[in-house]
Short mmCIF file of C-alpha atoms in Angstrom, two decimals:
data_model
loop_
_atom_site.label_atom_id
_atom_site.label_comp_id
_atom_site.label_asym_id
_atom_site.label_seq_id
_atom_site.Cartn_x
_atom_site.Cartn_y
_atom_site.Cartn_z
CA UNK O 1 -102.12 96.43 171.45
CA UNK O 2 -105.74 96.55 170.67
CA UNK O 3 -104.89 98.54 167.68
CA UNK O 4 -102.55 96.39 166.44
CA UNK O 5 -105.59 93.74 166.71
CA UNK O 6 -107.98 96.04 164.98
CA UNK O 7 -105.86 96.68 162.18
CA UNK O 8 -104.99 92.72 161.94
CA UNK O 9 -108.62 91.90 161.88
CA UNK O 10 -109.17 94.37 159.17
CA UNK O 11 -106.76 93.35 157.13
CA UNK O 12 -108.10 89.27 157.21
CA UNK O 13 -111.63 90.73 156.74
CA UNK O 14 -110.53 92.62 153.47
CA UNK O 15 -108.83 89.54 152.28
CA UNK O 16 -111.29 87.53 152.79
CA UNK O 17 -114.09 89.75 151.67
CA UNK O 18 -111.92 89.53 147.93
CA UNK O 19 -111.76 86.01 148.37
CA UNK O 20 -115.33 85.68 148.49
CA UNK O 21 -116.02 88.21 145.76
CA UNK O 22 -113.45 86.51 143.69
CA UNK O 23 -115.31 83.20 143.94
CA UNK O 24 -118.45 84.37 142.97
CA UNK O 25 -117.41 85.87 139.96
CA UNK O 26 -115.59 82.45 139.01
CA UNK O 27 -118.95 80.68 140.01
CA UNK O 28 -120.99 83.32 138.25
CA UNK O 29 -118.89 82.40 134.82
CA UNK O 30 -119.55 78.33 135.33
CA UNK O 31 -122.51 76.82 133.11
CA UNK O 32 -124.61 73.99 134.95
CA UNK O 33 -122.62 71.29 133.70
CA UNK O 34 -119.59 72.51 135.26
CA UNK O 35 -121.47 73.24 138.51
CA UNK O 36 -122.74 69.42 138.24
CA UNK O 37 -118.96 68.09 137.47
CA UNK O 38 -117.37 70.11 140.26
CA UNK O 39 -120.20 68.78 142.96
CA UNK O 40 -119.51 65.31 141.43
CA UNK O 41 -115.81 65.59 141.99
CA UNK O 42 -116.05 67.10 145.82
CA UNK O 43 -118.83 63.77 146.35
CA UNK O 44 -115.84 61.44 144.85
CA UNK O 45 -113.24 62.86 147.06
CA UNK O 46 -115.97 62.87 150.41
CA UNK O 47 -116.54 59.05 150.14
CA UNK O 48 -112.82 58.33 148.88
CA UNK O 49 -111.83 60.12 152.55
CA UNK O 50 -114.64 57.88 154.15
CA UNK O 51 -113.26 54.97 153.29
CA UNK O 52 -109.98 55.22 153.75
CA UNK O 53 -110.48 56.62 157.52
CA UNK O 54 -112.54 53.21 157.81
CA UNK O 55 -109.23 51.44 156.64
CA UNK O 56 -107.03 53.00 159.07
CA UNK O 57 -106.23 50.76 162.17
CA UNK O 58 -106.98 52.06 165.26
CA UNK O 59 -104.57 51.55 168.22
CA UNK O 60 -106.46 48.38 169.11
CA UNK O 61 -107.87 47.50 166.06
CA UNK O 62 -107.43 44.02 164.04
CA UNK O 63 -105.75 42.67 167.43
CA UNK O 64 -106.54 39.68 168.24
CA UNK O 65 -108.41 39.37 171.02
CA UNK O 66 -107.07 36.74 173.67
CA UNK O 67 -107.40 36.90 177.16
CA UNK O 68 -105.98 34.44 180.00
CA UNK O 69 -108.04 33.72 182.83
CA UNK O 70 -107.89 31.16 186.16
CA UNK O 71 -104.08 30.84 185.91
CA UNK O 72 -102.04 30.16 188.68
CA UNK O 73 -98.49 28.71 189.58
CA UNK O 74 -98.01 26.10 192.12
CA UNK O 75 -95.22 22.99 193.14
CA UNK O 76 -95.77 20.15 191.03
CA UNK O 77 -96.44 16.93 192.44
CA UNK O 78 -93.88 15.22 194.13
CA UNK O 79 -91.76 18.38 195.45
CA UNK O 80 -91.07 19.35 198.92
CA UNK O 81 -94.20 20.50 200.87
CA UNK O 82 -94.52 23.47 203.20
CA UNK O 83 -94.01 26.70 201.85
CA UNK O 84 -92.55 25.12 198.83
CA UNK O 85 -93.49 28.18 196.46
CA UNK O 86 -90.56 29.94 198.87
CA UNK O 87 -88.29 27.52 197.60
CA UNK O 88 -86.27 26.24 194.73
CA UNK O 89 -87.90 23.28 192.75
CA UNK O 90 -90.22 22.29 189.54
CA UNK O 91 -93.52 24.12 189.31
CA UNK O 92 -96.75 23.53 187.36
CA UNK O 93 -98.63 26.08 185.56
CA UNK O 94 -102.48 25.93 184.99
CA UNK O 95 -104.46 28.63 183.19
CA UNK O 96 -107.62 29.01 180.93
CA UNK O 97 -106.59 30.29 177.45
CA UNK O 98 -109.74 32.31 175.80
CA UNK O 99 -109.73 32.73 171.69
CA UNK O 100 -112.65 35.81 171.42
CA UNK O 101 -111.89 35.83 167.67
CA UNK O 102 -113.85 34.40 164.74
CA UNK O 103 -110.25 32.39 163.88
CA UNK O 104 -108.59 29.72 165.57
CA UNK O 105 -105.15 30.67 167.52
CA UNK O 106 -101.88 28.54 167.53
CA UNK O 107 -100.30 29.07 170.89
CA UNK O 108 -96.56 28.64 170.25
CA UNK O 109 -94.55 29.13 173.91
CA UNK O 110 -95.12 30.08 177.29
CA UNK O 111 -92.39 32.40 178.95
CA UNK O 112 -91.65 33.61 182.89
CA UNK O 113 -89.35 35.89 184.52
CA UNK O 114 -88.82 37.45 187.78
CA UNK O 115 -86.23 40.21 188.58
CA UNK O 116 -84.25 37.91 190.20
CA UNK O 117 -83.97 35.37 187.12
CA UNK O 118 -80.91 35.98 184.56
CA UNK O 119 -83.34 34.34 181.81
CA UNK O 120 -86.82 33.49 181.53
CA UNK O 121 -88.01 30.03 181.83
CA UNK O 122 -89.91 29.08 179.16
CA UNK O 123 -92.16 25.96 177.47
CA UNK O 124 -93.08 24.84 173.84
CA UNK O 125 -96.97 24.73 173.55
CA UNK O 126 -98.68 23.06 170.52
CA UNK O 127 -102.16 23.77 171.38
CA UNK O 128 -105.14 25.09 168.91
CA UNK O 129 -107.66 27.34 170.53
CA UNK O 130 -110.54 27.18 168.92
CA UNK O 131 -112.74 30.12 166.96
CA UNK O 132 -114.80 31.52 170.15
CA UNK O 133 -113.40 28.76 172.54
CA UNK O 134 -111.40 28.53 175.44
CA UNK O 135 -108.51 25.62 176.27
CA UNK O 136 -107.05 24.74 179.60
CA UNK O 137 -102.88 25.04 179.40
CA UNK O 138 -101.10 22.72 182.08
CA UNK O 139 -97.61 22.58 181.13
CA UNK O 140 -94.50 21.70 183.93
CA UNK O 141 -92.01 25.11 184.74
CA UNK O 142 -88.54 24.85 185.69
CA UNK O 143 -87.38 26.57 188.93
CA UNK O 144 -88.79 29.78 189.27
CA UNK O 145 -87.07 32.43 191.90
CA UNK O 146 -89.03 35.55 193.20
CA UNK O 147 -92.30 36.50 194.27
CA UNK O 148 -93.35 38.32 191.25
CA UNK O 149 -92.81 38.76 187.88
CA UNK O 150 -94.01 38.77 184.24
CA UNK O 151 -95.45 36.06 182.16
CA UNK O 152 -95.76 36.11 178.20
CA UNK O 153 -98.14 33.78 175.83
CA UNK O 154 -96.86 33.84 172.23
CA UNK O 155 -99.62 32.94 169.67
CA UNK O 156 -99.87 32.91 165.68
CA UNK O 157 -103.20 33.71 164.33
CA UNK O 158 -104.71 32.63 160.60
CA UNK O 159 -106.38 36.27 160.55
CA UNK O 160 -103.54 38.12 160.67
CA UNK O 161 -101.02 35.63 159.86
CA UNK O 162 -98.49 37.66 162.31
CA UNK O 163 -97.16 36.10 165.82
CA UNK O 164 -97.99 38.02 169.02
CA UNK O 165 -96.95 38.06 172.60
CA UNK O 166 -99.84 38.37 175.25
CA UNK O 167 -98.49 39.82 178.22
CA UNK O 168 -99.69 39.96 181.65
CA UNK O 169 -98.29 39.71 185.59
CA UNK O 170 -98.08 37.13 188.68
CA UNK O 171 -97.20 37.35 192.02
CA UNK O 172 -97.04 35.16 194.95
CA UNK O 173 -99.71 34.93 197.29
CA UNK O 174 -97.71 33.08 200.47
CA UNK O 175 -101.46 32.05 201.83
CA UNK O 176 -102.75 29.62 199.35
CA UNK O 177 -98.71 28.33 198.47
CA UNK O 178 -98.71 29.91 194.83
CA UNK O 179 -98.38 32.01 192.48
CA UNK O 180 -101.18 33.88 191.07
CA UNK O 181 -101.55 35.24 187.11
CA UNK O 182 -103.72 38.49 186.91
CA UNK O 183 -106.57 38.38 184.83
CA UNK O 184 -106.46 42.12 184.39
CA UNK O 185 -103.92 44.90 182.41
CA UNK O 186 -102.93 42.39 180.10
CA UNK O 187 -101.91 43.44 176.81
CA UNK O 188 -100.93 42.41 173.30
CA UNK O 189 -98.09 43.03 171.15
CA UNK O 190 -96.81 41.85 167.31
CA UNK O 191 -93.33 40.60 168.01
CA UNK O 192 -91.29 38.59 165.27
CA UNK O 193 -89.37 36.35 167.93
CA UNK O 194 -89.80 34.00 170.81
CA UNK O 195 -88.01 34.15 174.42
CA UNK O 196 -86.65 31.21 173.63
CA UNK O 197 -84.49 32.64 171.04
CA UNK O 198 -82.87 34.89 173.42
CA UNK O 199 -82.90 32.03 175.76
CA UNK O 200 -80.56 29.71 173.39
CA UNK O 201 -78.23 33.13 172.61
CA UNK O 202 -77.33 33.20 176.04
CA UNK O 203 -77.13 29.52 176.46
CA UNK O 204 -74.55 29.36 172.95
CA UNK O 205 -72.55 32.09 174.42
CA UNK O 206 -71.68 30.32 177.99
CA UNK O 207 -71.33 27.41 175.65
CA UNK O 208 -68.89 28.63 173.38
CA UNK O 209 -66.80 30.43 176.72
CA UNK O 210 -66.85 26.92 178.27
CA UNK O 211 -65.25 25.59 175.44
CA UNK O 212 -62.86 27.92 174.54
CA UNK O 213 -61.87 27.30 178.60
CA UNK O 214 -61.18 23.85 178.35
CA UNK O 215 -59.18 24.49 175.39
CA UNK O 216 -57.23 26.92 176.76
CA UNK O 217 -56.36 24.31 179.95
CA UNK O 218 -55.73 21.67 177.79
CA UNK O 219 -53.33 23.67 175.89
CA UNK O 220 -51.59 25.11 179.30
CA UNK O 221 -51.78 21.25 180.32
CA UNK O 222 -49.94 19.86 177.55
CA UNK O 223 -47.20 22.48 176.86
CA UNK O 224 -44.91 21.27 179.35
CA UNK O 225 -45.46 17.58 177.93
CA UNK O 226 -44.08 18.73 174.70
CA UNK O 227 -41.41 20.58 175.42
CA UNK O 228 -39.98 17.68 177.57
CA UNK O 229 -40.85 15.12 174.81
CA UNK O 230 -38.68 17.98 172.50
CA UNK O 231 -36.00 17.75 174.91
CA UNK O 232 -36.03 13.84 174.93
CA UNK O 233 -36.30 13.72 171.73
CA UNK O 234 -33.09 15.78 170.61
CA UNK O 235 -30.19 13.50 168.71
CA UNK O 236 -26.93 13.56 170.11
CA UNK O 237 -24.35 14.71 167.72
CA UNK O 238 -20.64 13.36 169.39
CA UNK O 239 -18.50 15.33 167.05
CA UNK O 240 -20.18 18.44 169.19
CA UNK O 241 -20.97 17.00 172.48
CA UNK O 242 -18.41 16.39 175.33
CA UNK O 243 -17.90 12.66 175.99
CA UNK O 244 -19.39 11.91 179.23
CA UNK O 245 -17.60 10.01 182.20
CA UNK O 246 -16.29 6.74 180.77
CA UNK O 247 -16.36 7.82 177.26
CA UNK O 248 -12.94 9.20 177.22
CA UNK O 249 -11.50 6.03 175.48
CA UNK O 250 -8.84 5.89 177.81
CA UNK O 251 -7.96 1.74 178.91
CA UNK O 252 -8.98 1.31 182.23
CA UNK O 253 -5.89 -0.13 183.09
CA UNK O 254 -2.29 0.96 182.46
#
């Protein structure tokens, strides 16, 4: 085997060592001015490849940077008290919403699910986060079933004109009779729909079943309705028909 390398080796070397002597006898034929339009061209294609590489997004770069802070679930007022977290009812949502960017944000809806939820609950936001400002999101959450699950911010921003869906994680903390939203892992996406959409899919399908149902009783209802209307409905014909008991036009006395 080592031969085999040596004589591999060799054979590279020689080529090379051509190569080389090939290219200096090209170079050795080449005036000045050539030499000076060749190092031109190879300085053109250098800062050409510098700036496209300082073009190319990165895996985080030109995302927006948003971050939620201070957020935490709990019952609204009025509900049932103790341990009412554990237990089916309205909630209210309160977080800090931070815009790090040099543009303002337009946050657009607000979307939760647990495991145990067939669809996320969700909320319509109109609220404008300033350029390097924070706002303070309260908004009312239907029931919410579970002690953990995800929560999603979708936002448009003016840099990028694109909508994105900040994503981060809460879980229930029994204790303090809430839910708490994690400041940290959170991450952001470009998405080109709302949980809401999904939402009002599901919601037109059960919709459109429900109907179809009730047509499909009212149908099974009213069939035997017609038919006996049909049947009432049927003219006698007396050259067909059998005269009935009295109709034999017989006298009734003899």
């Amino acid at each position: 085997m080592t031969q085999t390398f040596r004589e591999a080796w060799g054979a590279a070397l020689s080529f090379l060592t051509g190569l080389y002597e090939a290219a200096l006898g090209v170079a050795g034929g080449l005036d000045p001015l050539a030499w000076a339009i060749a190092g031109g061209a190879l300085l053109l294609i250098f800062l050409l490849w510098l700036l496209l590489r300082r073009r190319e997004p990165g895996k985080n770069r030109n995302r927006p940077e948003v971050l939620i802070s201070l957020g935490s679930i709990s019952a609204a007022e009025g509900a049932d008290a103790g341990g009412a977290v554990l237990r089916p009812h309205r909630f209210s949502l309160r977080m800090t919403v931070s815009n790090l960017n040099t543009y303002a944000v337009q946050v657009l809806e607000l979307a939760l699910k647990t495991p145990e939820m067939d669809v996320p609950a969700t909320a319509e936001v109109a609220v404008v986060v300033p350029p390097e400002g924070s706002v303070v999101l309260s908004e009312p959450l239907p029931e919410i079933v579970g002690e953990e699950g995800r929560l999603n911010l979708y936002f448009y921003t003016a840099g990028s004109k694109r909508v994105y869906r900040l994503g981060t994680t809460f879980a229930l903390e029994p204790w303090n009779d809430r839910y708490k939203v994690s400041p940290l892992n959170q991450s952001i996406v470009p998405t080109k729909q709302l949980a809401s959409a999904g939402v009002s899919r599901v919601q037109e399908r059960a919709w459109r079943e429900q109907v179809e149902r009730e047509r499909s009783q009212h149908a099974a209802q009213s069939e035997p309705r017609e038919r006996g209307r049909e049947r009432a409905e049927i003219p006698r014909n007396p050259e067909t028909e059998a005269p009935r008991q009295g109709e034999l036009g017989f006298p009734d006395e003899f």
